[in-house]
Amino acid sequence: MLTGKASELPMADERGKLPGGDSYVDDDCGPSSFFVQADEMNELLGRLLPKIELLHARLKEYLCANTPTPWTPPQITNEEDREFDKSRQILDIYQEQPHLLDPHLERLVQPTMQHLREVMATLYENEGDGRGALVEQCMVTFRPFMGFLYHLTKVRGHKTIIKFFPHEVADMEPVLFCLESITHKANDPEFWEGRYVLLLWLSLLSMIPFDLQTVDSGTETGGTPLVERILNLGKTYLYAVSKEYEGAALLLMRVITRKDTAGTYLSDFVTWAAAEVHASRDVFKQRGMLLALCTIYKGGRRELLLPTLDHVLPCCNLVEEPFAQNNALLRKLLIKLTQRAGLTFMKPRAAKWRYDRGNRSLESNLGGTSALAPVNDICDTEDDDDDIDVPESMDTIVGILLNGLRDKDTIVRWSSAKGIGRIMNRLPHDLGQDIVQSIISLLEEDVLPGPGGQGYDLSQVSDSTWHGSCLALAELARRGLLLPLRLEEVVPWILLALKFDQRRGAHSIGAHVRDAACYVCWSFARAYAAEIIQPFVDALAKALVVVSLCDREVNIRRAASAAFQENVGRQGLFPHGIDIVTAADYFAVGNRTSSFLEIAVSIARFPEYHSHICDHVANVSLVHWDPNVRELAASTLAKLTPINTTYMSQTVLPALITRTTSDELAVRHGSLLAIGEICLAWYAAAIRPSDTGKLNGTVPWRAQENSGIVTSLSAVIATYPARYLDGFGGELTRFGCCKLIARLAEAQWPESVGSEFIKSSWKIAITSLAAREESVQVAAAAAVGSLNSLHHMDDSTLRLLIGGLSPEKDKHRRRGYALALGDLMGFVLSTNATAIIKGLTAAVAVHPDKALNDAESRRNAVQSLSMVCTHLDSQLPMAISPDMFETIREALFNGLQDYSTDSRGDVGSWVRQACMRAFQSIVMLLTNPALDEVRTAYLPEQAKVTFIGELCKQSVEKIDRMREVAGQTLLFLLWEVPGFEFEGMALLRERLPRNAEMSWSSAAESYPTMIPLLTIPQFRIQMLSGLVVSIGGLSESLVRHSSTSFVQFVNNLPDMSSPSSSDMTLGDLFDALLQVFRQYHRQDRVSMCILETLDLLFGCGAIARCGDAALYETLFTLVKQEVFKSKDVKKLLAGIKVFCGFVSLSAENGPAVAAIRQRALSQLVMYLAHPYPKVRRAVAEQLYLALASNTEDQFGDDDMEADDDVVGDDEAASAEDILLSTDWDLPVSQLKDTRDRLKILVLG
Amino acid sequence: MGLLTVLKKLKQKEKEIRLLILGLDNAGKTTILKRINGEDISSISPTLGFNIKTLAYNGYKLNIWDVGGQKSIRSYWRNYFEQTDGLVWVVDSADRPDRFADCKLELHGLLTEERLSGASLLIFANKQDLPGALSSEEIAELLDLKTIQTHHWQIVGCSAVTGENLLKGMDWVVTDISKRIYMLD
């Protein structure tokens, strides 16, 4: 989990990552609740382990040989390396829930260890000087296996894995020997995992319950004693940079705390290590020493360690030193050591209450009592405080730990908090209470009195200190050390911490404090009996509910929910506990929107929680730094309103009204949004039909008791300070104002409040239309629409809006005005429809001056055109004449041809998309039975076919999103619109069945379905013009899928149509292609793609198959004109490929074709002297390929006369030579001669 | 690290119980361990060193450490004390009378160990199938169990060979441990 600033970032949904699905419910039966790949893993190991057997065999063979023969340990192959990779990947899957591996660990660890120990035993038994070198050689083979074992410790933890290591006395010396043999290379980065695993192994072996002297075979020969050898190894590896130091610390602890060794070595080692920590300034050294000391003090016997404390205590003060201040890990270790030192001073005590406060699992709660009960009850040891002797050093130790709570690093604070908890467990009552007092005073640090002397101002406190203090309180509470009489003092602080949030510029921090506060609440549930917690239940329950539902961060919501659940489960006091736990569980609170809008609202129906939730949403969420949270809070308030309108209108609303003019942007924005939402919800609740079906009550604004609110609210808009609208953050304020105006208008705000309200509302709405933010424009347009329904727009404003559409005006204004016109309804619309439509249709047109073009304005105008028609509905014939309607259709049609681009790319696609949607809504509108008579006049057959054709075209274009919209529109029109028919519809329906589940945005799916639609003559030209753009497109998958499907389609076309059928032929395709080519002649966007398509058609043999000389002629001319004098390299290169295609045509098809080949050749030769070197290089290469393949063809076909070919054999050969050997990057002047020679050779 | 991490860790730890099986040599510690682990018990030799077994019981994962009981080894027992939730003390109910004094001494010595404080204590009066075996009540008397005030304890007469009452004993110790609130330490 992240803490501190990092946790302010939106966090990914953690669903499914936690064990068994739910982290705090006893439920381990999720779908992935077992080690799925167990068999796979065992097979992997089964394949890999023979490698060690092979190593062992070779080793034995080498050792048995009388004469020394060189040997090589088996190498790990790449294949095996991959298998090891695979095994690591599998293990990594279980990093988050490693206990699932548990049942399989034995089978994973033991065979590997067994193999390793056998080899090591052989290595050890072998006498001789060279055996150290042998070990090193074997390590090459061992390495990946050790890596695998390390990986297991990484995923599952070394404590668990180590249990499966062999630990027989006989293993001790071989393992020690092997580790020693590779220690001279202790810094070799290749083998750190192996060293780590061996250290772990040795640490387990050091637990054998025998005197190590009896194990040591070297004592008789006078070598170094075994213990000292281990100690030396351990010390060496304590300095290691990588993980070995952890293994070494464990090993040293095990060896040095033994009964037979402690007396001799413990004190010396501790003294030495403490001195090293003091003397050294090498971070790695200090880290190793400190970890070793911590481990020793944790694992060793207290009685043995007590005398050594004097050496270690001075180390604890190092935490304040500058070198430690820069290193969080060192500080953490120092804090840990301090804690361990403290624990060594004090005798452990077991808290009796452990048995009083609830069972570990529900299972044992419900499973009935066991047949046996303990024979006795443990004596209460808590009252023999007087016997406890507390050394003076404890003051220092506790002081260091308390200070650690304020550390800037989370890990240090955590360590300090845990330390305080553990130590206090052993301290006498009075001293413990002093510690609690100190923690509370840490919380009080820098707390200022709140505004007006009420509450507290936490803006100056340190979030770190609060986090640390809360952690410490939680640790104390969990251990039952926070005595009940302290709760009264502590709970108010925890309630504040639950909502801790400090603004830092544009964001805030404090999630870690809130998390820690949840921890405290969770601990309360575990430690206290119900009657102790009773007085605080109300406040805690409310606060936890609010945090679990309305916190911005998912992990905090979940933490609060967990704490709430623990309290419900163990205390059973929280009101409606079970209902809330059911509604707001771990998963439910994972989604912020539903937490606010659904769960919070449903829980607010419980009167106990209602006002608290409302207040929190209105006072905290609504002024949150994140605008999304503010908007969510406003919507939540709307949904909370019907539950208790009185509370909302009498308590919440007045407070919000005063905040609308706050200096803080977030407060202004939030309150403006919320007031509108609340008023509309209030109105809706008041006029809602009651159960009897009659209108329920009256509009609240008319009620006398609400006149105050109506007046003050109207005044908000009427007197809104202009500096807030146009100064910094004006856009957001305007957004809020527009939302408020729209909501009030929708709520039928009384006009009786005076013209000032209406006037100023219009003013704000209209001026906000020109805002730069699109969201503000949309809100403003909606406000205009709603206002217009309340109070008709006057003529001058309407003229202003229509006039503002003209291209000379500011583009933001054009966008906003265009939007607003679409939101007009009713009288103003029906009387001015013609003028509005004229304005909008003009605005859709692409302006010849690119600088004045604005895609968003055009898109908005298209949207508004369709909105106008939809709003007119059955009044359409009265308001708009068929001719006028035709201009709308034309505007839409023209919009579909909008391919304008700017720095953002194909911005025209927004317009095209809007046009497609607009066409759909027009078709829908005309299904209205009231328009039966005029339907054909407004949408003639030809127009339908044209539009459908355009949809077909868009559905094969290159942008995924466009294909998606086009495809969906097409399907909708084909199947979902009753009475909508057009020519070719039956054919389309055949291809696109009703429930065609297609992913239009996927090129792999859409092209194979759509391309066969080319057979429908009505839409062929349009489709082809769209398709070529995809074929000549840029992205690889698009080009691949579109060309493959196209080629497949073309290859299946018949050459000639049989007289009896009207099926599409190859000729039909080329006719269509020519038509498209002419239509888009010298329009690079399409024509370049046509060249690519032609290349494709040459490549697949379709053009050759056609054999129509007249077609070749036409095509050649078009291509030549297309590239004529073009300066676009890309286009030239495409053209060259097409010319080469012409060269590849067979002369068999008659002299006309031969002539075209000749012309193509001469064109290519001409390009050899093109000013662009890139073109020259390309043409040389292409020409070479064309000539070479021609020659090959000849050889392949003996019957062919050489004369028939354009170029003779010899000439071709020399031409090919020249093409290859010339450096075409030379200046053109030097190339002209070569080019001319080639010309003679090639063209004769 | 936040509350959810703490909970996740705790949930796993709460499901793990560490038991230490001790007793004089030839009391049947390893036989009991193998018996409850479903292993063959026909040929068991004195434990030279220690055994670790992990097995699942009633939703808990039991990590059981069994250390040899020879006199020379006993002083090394404390190497294995850390984080022990339950101590299983195995007695040979048909042992020579003079050994019971030894047995009592060792047991009471263990109970003064700080690092075993708070652990539940189960005494297995093993070898009840042998003729001449003392009853569990007699053994409780011999070992002076009723003076134990520092630990929850229970004695169960059992036989590792027949398997009698092994489950009953394990059930008690696991249930007693699970009744404590767990503290992640």
Coordinates of N, CA and C in Angstrom, one line a residue, chain A residues 778-938:
Chain A
V778 N -20.7 23.4 -23.0 CA -21.8 22.5 -23.0 C -22.8 22.9 -21.8
A779 N -22.2 23.2 -20.7 CA -23.0 23.6 -19.5 C -23.8 24.8 -19.9
A780 N -23.1 25.8 -20.5 CA -23.7 27.1 -20.8 C -24.8 26.8 -21.8
A781 N -24.6 26.0 -22.8 CA -25.6 25.7 -23.8 C -26.9 25.1 -23.2
A782 N -26.6 24.2 -22.2 CA -27.7 23.6 -21.5 C -28.5 24.6 -20.7
A783 N -27.7 25.5 -20.1 CA -28.3 26.6 -19.3 C -29.2 27.5 -20.3
V784 N -28.7 27.8 -21.4 CA -29.5 28.6 -22.4 C -30.7 27.9 -22.7
G785 N -30.6 26.6 -23.0 CA -31.8 25.8 -23.4 C -32.8 25.8 -22.3
S786 N -32.4 25.6 -21.1 CA -33.4 25.5 -20.0 C -34.0 26.9 -19.7
L787 N -33.1 27.9 -19.7 CA -33.6 29.3 -19.5 C -34.7 29.6 -20.5
N788 N -34.4 29.2 -21.8 CA -35.3 29.6 -22.8 C -36.7 29.0 -22.6
S789 N -36.7 27.8 -22.0 CA -38.0 27.2 -21.7 C -38.7 27.9 -20.6
L790 N -37.9 28.5 -19.7 CA -38.5 29.2 -18.6 C -39.0 30.6 -19.0
H791 N -38.1 31.2 -19.8 CA -38.3 32.6 -20.2 C -37.7 32.8 -21.6
H792 N -38.6 33.0 -22.6 CA -38.1 33.0 -23.9 C -37.0 34.0 -24.2
M793 N -36.1 33.5 -25.0 CA -35.0 34.3 -25.4 C -35.5 35.5 -26.2
D794 N -34.9 36.6 -26.0 CA -35.3 37.8 -26.9 C -34.7 37.8 -28.2
D795 N -35.2 38.5 -29.1 CA -34.8 38.5 -30.5 C -33.3 38.9 -30.7
S796 N -33.0 40.0 -29.9 CA -31.6 40.5 -30.1 C -30.6 39.4 -29.7
T797 N -30.9 38.6 -28.6 CA -30.0 37.6 -28.2 C -29.9 36.5 -29.3
L798 N -31.1 36.2 -29.9 CA -31.1 35.2 -30.9 C -30.2 35.6 -32.1
R799 N -30.4 36.9 -32.5 CA -29.6 37.4 -33.6 C -28.2 37.4 -33.3
L800 N -27.9 37.7 -32.0 CA -26.5 37.7 -31.6 C -25.9 36.3 -31.8
L801 N -26.6 35.3 -31.4 CA -26.1 33.9 -31.5 C -25.9 33.5 -33.0
I802 N -27.0 33.8 -33.8 CA -26.8 33.4 -35.2 C -25.7 34.1 -35.9
G803 N -25.6 35.4 -35.6 CA -24.6 36.2 -36.2 C -23.2 35.8 -35.7
G804 N -23.1 35.3 -34.5 CA -21.9 34.9 -33.9 C -21.3 33.6 -34.6
L805 N -22.1 33.0 -35.5 CA -21.6 31.8 -36.1 C -20.7 32.1 -37.3
S806 N -20.7 33.3 -37.7 CA -19.9 33.6 -39.0 C -18.4 33.4 -38.7
P807 N -17.8 32.9 -39.7 CA -16.4 32.5 -39.6 C -15.4 33.6 -39.1
E808 N -15.8 34.8 -39.2 CA -14.9 35.8 -38.8 C -14.8 35.9 -37.2
K809 N -15.8 35.4 -36.6 CA -15.9 35.6 -35.1 C -14.9 34.6 -34.5
D810 N -14.7 34.9 -33.2 CA -13.8 34.0 -32.4 C -14.3 32.6 -32.4
K811 N -13.3 31.6 -32.5 CA -13.7 30.3 -32.7 C -14.4 29.7 -31.5
H812 N -14.0 30.1 -30.3 CA -14.7 29.6 -29.1 C -16.1 30.0 -29.1
R813 N -16.3 31.3 -29.4 CA -17.7 31.8 -29.5 C -18.5 31.0 -30.5
R814 N -17.9 30.8 -31.6 CA -18.7 30.0 -32.7 C -19.1 28.7 -32.2
R815 N -18.1 28.0 -31.5 CA -18.5 26.7 -31.0 C -19.6 26.7 -30.0
G816 N -19.5 27.7 -29.1 CA -20.5 27.8 -28.0 C -21.9 28.1 -28.6
Y817 N -21.9 29.1 -29.5 CA -23.2 29.6 -30.0 C -23.8 28.5 -30.8
A818 N -23.0 27.8 -31.6 CA -23.5 26.7 -32.4 C -24.2 25.6 -31.5
L819 N -23.6 25.3 -30.4 CA -24.1 24.4 -29.4 C -25.5 24.9 -28.9
A820 N -25.5 26.2 -28.5 CA -26.6 26.8 -27.8 C -27.8 26.7 -28.7
L821 N -27.6 27.0 -30.0 CA -28.8 27.0 -30.9 C -29.5 25.7 -31.0
G822 N -28.7 24.6 -30.8 CA -29.3 23.3 -30.8 C -30.1 23.0 -29.5
D823 N -29.9 23.8 -28.5 CA -30.6 23.5 -27.2 C -31.9 24.3 -27.1
L824 N -32.2 25.2 -28.1 CA -33.4 26.0 -28.1 C -34.6 25.1 -28.4
M825 N -35.7 25.4 -27.8 CA -36.9 24.6 -28.0 C -38.1 25.6 -28.1
G826 N -39.2 25.0 -28.3 CA -40.5 25.7 -28.1 C -40.7 26.8 -29.0
F827 N -41.3 27.9 -28.5 CA -41.8 29.0 -29.3 C -40.6 29.6 -30.1
V828 N -39.5 29.9 -29.4 CA -38.4 30.6 -30.1 C -37.9 29.8 -31.3
L829 N -37.9 28.5 -31.1 CA -37.4 27.6 -32.2 C -38.4 27.6 -33.3
S830 N -39.6 27.4 -33.0 CA -40.6 27.2 -34.1 C -40.8 28.5 -34.9
T831 N -40.6 29.6 -34.3 CA -40.8 30.8 -35.0 C -39.6 31.3 -35.8
N832 N -38.4 30.8 -35.3 CA -37.2 31.2 -36.0 C -36.4 30.1 -36.7
A833 N -37.1 29.0 -36.9 CA -36.4 27.8 -37.4 C -35.6 28.1 -38.6
T834 N -36.2 28.8 -39.6 CA -35.5 29.0 -40.8 C -34.2 29.8 -40.6
A835 N -34.3 30.8 -39.8 CA -33.1 31.6 -39.6 C -32.0 30.8 -38.9
I836 N -32.4 30.0 -37.9 CA -31.4 29.2 -37.2 C -30.8 28.2 -38.1
I837 N -31.6 27.6 -38.9 CA -31.1 26.6 -39.8 C -30.1 27.2 -40.8
K838 N -30.5 28.3 -41.3 CA -29.6 29.0 -42.3 C -28.3 29.3 -41.7
G839 N -28.3 29.8 -40.4 CA -27.1 30.1 -39.7 C -26.2 28.8 -39.5
L840 N -26.9 27.8 -39.1 CA -26.2 26.5 -38.8 C -25.6 25.9 -40.0
T841 N -26.4 25.8 -41.1 CA -25.9 25.1 -42.3 C -24.7 25.9 -42.9
A842 N -24.8 27.2 -42.8 CA -23.6 28.0 -43.2 C -22.4 27.7 -42.4
A843 N -22.6 27.4 -41.1 CA -21.5 27.2 -40.2 C -20.9 25.8 -40.4
V844 N -21.7 24.9 -41.0 CA -21.1 23.5 -41.3 C -20.1 23.6 -42.4
A845 N -20.3 24.5 -43.4 CA -19.5 24.5 -44.6 C -18.0 24.7 -44.2
V846 N -17.1 24.1 -45.0 CA -15.7 24.3 -44.8 C -15.3 25.6 -45.4
H847 N -14.7 26.4 -44.7 CA -14.3 27.7 -45.2 C -13.0 27.6 -46.0
P848 N -13.0 28.3 -47.2 CA -11.8 28.2 -48.0 C -10.5 28.6 -47.3
D849 N -10.7 29.6 -46.4 CA -9.5 30.1 -45.6 C -9.2 29.1 -44.5
K850 N -8.1 28.4 -44.5 CA -7.9 27.4 -43.5 C -7.8 28.0 -42.1
A851 N -7.3 29.2 -42.0 CA -7.2 29.8 -40.7 C -8.5 30.0 -40.0
L852 N -9.6 30.2 -40.8 CA -10.9 30.4 -40.2 C -11.7 29.2 -40.0
N853 N -11.1 28.1 -40.4 CA -11.8 26.8 -40.2 C -11.7 26.4 -38.8
D854 N -12.8 25.8 -38.3 CA -12.8 25.3 -36.9 C -13.6 24.1 -36.9
A855 N -13.0 22.9 -36.7 CA -13.7 21.7 -36.8 C -14.7 21.5 -35.7
E856 N -14.4 22.0 -34.5 CA -15.4 21.9 -33.4 C -16.6 22.7 -33.7
S857 N -16.5 23.9 -34.3 CA -17.6 24.7 -34.6 C -18.5 23.9 -35.6
R858 N -17.9 23.4 -36.6 CA -18.7 22.6 -37.6 C -19.3 21.4 -37.0
R859 N -18.6 20.7 -36.1 CA -19.2 19.6 -35.5 C -20.4 20.0 -34.6
N860 N -20.2 21.0 -33.8 CA -21.3 21.5 -33.0 C -22.5 21.9 -33.8
A861 N -22.2 22.6 -35.0 CA -23.3 23.0 -35.8 C -24.1 21.8 -36.4
V862 N -23.4 20.8 -36.7 CA -24.0 19.6 -37.2 C -24.9 19.0 -36.1
Q863 N -24.3 18.9 -34.9 CA -25.1 18.3 -33.8 C -26.4 19.2 -33.6
S864 N -26.2 20.5 -33.7 CA -27.4 21.4 -33.4 C -28.4 21.2 -34.5
L865 N -28.0 21.1 -35.7 CA -28.9 20.9 -36.8 C -29.8 19.7 -36.5
S866 N -29.2 18.6 -36.1 CA -30.1 17.4 -35.8 C -30.9 17.7 -34.6
M867 N -30.4 18.4 -33.6 CA -31.2 18.7 -32.4 C -32.4 19.6 -32.8
V868 N -32.1 20.6 -33.6 CA -33.2 21.5 -34.1 C -34.4 20.6 -34.6
C869 N -34.0 19.7 -35.6 CA -35.0 18.9 -36.2 C -35.7 18.0 -35.2
T870 N -35.0 17.4 -34.3 CA -35.6 16.6 -33.2 C -36.5 17.4 -32.3
H871 N -36.1 18.6 -32.0 CA -36.9 19.4 -31.1 C -38.2 19.8 -31.8
L872 N -38.1 20.1 -33.1 CA -39.3 20.5 -33.8 C -40.3 19.4 -33.9
D873 N -39.8 18.2 -34.0 CA -40.6 17.0 -34.0 C -41.8 17.1 -35.0
S874 N -43.0 16.9 -34.6 CA -44.1 16.9 -35.6 C -44.4 18.3 -36.2
Q875 N -43.8 19.3 -35.6 CA -44.0 20.6 -36.2 C -43.1 20.9 -37.4
L876 N -42.3 19.9 -37.7 CA -41.3 20.1 -38.7 C -41.8 20.7 -40.0
P877 N -42.9 20.1 -40.5 CA -43.4 20.7 -41.8 C -43.9 22.2 -41.7
M878 N -44.4 22.5 -40.5 CA -44.8 23.9 -40.3 C -43.6 24.8 -40.3
A879 N -42.5 24.4 -39.7 CA -41.4 25.3 -39.4 C -40.4 25.3 -40.6
I880 N -40.2 24.2 -41.2 CA -39.2 24.1 -42.3 C -39.8 23.6 -43.6
S881 N -39.5 24.2 -44.6 CA -40.0 23.8 -45.9 C -39.1 22.6 -46.4
P882 N -39.7 21.8 -47.3 CA -38.8 20.7 -47.9 C -37.5 21.3 -48.5
D883 N -37.6 22.4 -49.1 CA -36.3 23.0 -49.7 C -35.3 23.3 -48.6
M884 N -35.9 23.9 -47.5 CA -35.0 24.2 -46.4 C -34.4 23.0 -45.9
F885 N -35.2 21.9 -45.8 CA -34.7 20.7 -45.3 C -33.6 20.1 -46.2
E886 N -33.7 20.4 -47.5 CA -32.7 19.9 -48.4 C -31.4 20.5 -48.1
T887 N -31.4 21.8 -47.6 CA -30.1 22.4 -47.3 C -29.5 21.7 -46.1
I888 N -30.4 21.3 -45.2 CA -29.8 20.5 -44.0 C -29.2 19.2 -44.5
R889 N -29.9 18.5 -45.4 CA -29.3 17.3 -46.0 C -28.0 17.5 -46.7
E890 N -28.0 18.6 -47.4 CA -26.7 18.9 -48.1 C -25.6 19.2 -47.2
A891 N -26.0 20.0 -46.1 CA -24.9 20.3 -45.1 C -24.4 19.0 -44.5
L892 N -25.3 18.1 -44.2 CA -24.8 16.8 -43.7 C -23.9 16.1 -44.7
F893 N -24.4 16.0 -45.9 CA -23.6 15.3 -46.9 C -22.3 16.0 -47.1
N894 N -22.2 17.3 -47.1 CA -20.9 18.0 -47.2 C -20.1 17.7 -46.0
G895 N -20.7 17.6 -44.9 CA -20.0 17.3 -43.6 C -19.3 16.0 -43.7
L896 N -20.0 15.0 -44.4 CA -19.4 13.7 -44.5 C -18.1 13.7 -45.4
Q897 N -18.0 14.8 -46.2 CA -16.8 14.9 -47.0 C -15.7 15.7 -46.3
D898 N -15.9 16.0 -45.0 CA -15.0 16.8 -44.3 C -13.7 16.0 -43.9
Y899 N -12.7 16.2 -44.6 CA -11.4 15.5 -44.2 C -10.4 16.5 -43.8
S900 N -10.8 17.6 -43.2 CA -9.8 18.6 -42.8 C -8.9 18.1 -41.7
T901 N -7.7 18.6 -41.8 CA -6.7 18.1 -40.8 C -6.1 19.4 -40.2
D902 N -5.6 19.3 -39.0 CA -4.8 20.3 -38.4 C -3.7 19.6 -37.5
S903 N -3.1 20.3 -36.6 CA -2.0 19.7 -35.9 C -2.5 18.5 -35.1
R904 N -3.8 18.4 -34.8 CA -4.3 17.3 -34.0 C -4.7 16.1 -34.9
G905 N -4.5 16.2 -36.2 CA -4.8 15.1 -37.1 C -6.1 15.3 -37.8
D906 N -6.8 14.2 -38.1 CA -8.0 14.2 -38.9 C -9.2 14.8 -38.1
V907 N -9.2 16.1 -37.9 CA -10.3 16.7 -37.1 C -11.6 16.7 -37.8
G908 N -11.5 16.5 -39.1 CA -12.8 16.4 -39.9 C -13.6 15.2 -39.4
S909 N -12.9 14.2 -38.9 CA -13.6 13.0 -38.5 C -14.7 13.3 -37.4
W910 N -14.4 14.3 -36.6 CA -15.5 14.7 -35.6 C -16.7 15.1 -36.3
V911 N -16.5 15.9 -37.4 CA -17.7 16.4 -38.2 C -18.4 15.2 -38.8
R912 N -17.6 14.3 -39.5 CA -18.2 13.2 -40.2 C -19.0 12.3 -39.2
Q913 N -18.4 12.1 -38.0 CA -19.1 11.3 -37.0 C -20.4 12.0 -36.6
A914 N -20.4 13.3 -36.4 CA -21.6 14.0 -36.0 C -22.6 13.9 -37.1
C915 N -22.2 14.0 -38.4 CA -23.1 13.9 -39.5 C -23.8 12.5 -39.5
M916 N -23.0 11.5 -39.3 CA -23.6 10.1 -39.3 C -24.7 10.0 -38.3
R917 N -24.4 10.5 -37.1 CA -25.4 10.5 -36.0 C -26.6 11.3 -36.3
A918 N -26.3 12.5 -36.9 CA -27.4 13.4 -37.3 C -28.3 12.7 -38.3
F919 N -27.7 12.0 -39.3 CA -28.6 11.4 -40.3 C -29.5 10.3 -39.6
Q920 N -28.9 9.6 -38.7 CA -29.7 8.6 -38.0 C -30.9 9.3 -37.2
S921 N -30.6 10.4 -36.6 CA -31.7 11.0 -35.8 C -32.8 11.6 -36.7
I922 N -32.3 12.0 -37.9 CA -33.3 12.5 -38.9 C -34.2 11.4 -39.4
V923 N -33.6 10.3 -39.7 CA -34.4 9.1 -40.1 C -35.4 8.7 -39.0
M924 N -34.9 8.7 -37.8 CA -35.8 8.4 -36.7 C -36.9 9.4 -36.5
L925 N -36.6 10.6 -36.7 CA -37.6 11.7 -36.6 C -38.7 11.4 -37.6
L926 N -38.3 11.1 -38.8 CA -39.3 11.0 -39.9 C -40.1 9.7 -39.8
T927 N -39.8 8.9 -38.8 CA -40.7 7.7 -38.6 C -42.0 8.1 -37.9
N928 N -42.0 9.3 -37.3 CA -43.1 9.8 -36.6 C -44.4 9.7 -37.5
P929 N -45.4 9.0 -37.1 CA -46.6 8.9 -38.0 C -47.2 10.2 -38.4
A930 N -47.0 11.3 -37.6 CA -47.6 12.6 -37.9 C -46.9 13.1 -39.2
L931 N -45.8 12.6 -39.5 CA -45.1 13.1 -40.7 C -45.2 12.2 -41.9
D932 N -46.1 11.2 -41.8 CA -46.3 10.2 -42.9 C -46.4 10.9 -44.3
E933 N -47.1 12.0 -44.4 CA -47.4 12.5 -45.7 C -46.2 13.2 -46.3
V934 N -45.4 13.8 -45.4 CA -44.3 14.6 -46.0 C -43.0 13.8 -46.0
R935 N -43.1 12.6 -45.6 CA -41.8 11.9 -45.5 C -41.0 11.9 -46.7
T936 N -41.6 11.5 -47.9 CA -40.8 11.4 -49.1 C -40.3 12.8 -49.5
A937 N -41.1 13.8 -49.3 CA -40.6 15.1 -49.7 C -39.4 15.5 -48.9
Y938 N -39.3 15.1 -47.6 CA -38.2 15.5 -46.8 C -37.0 14.6 -46.9

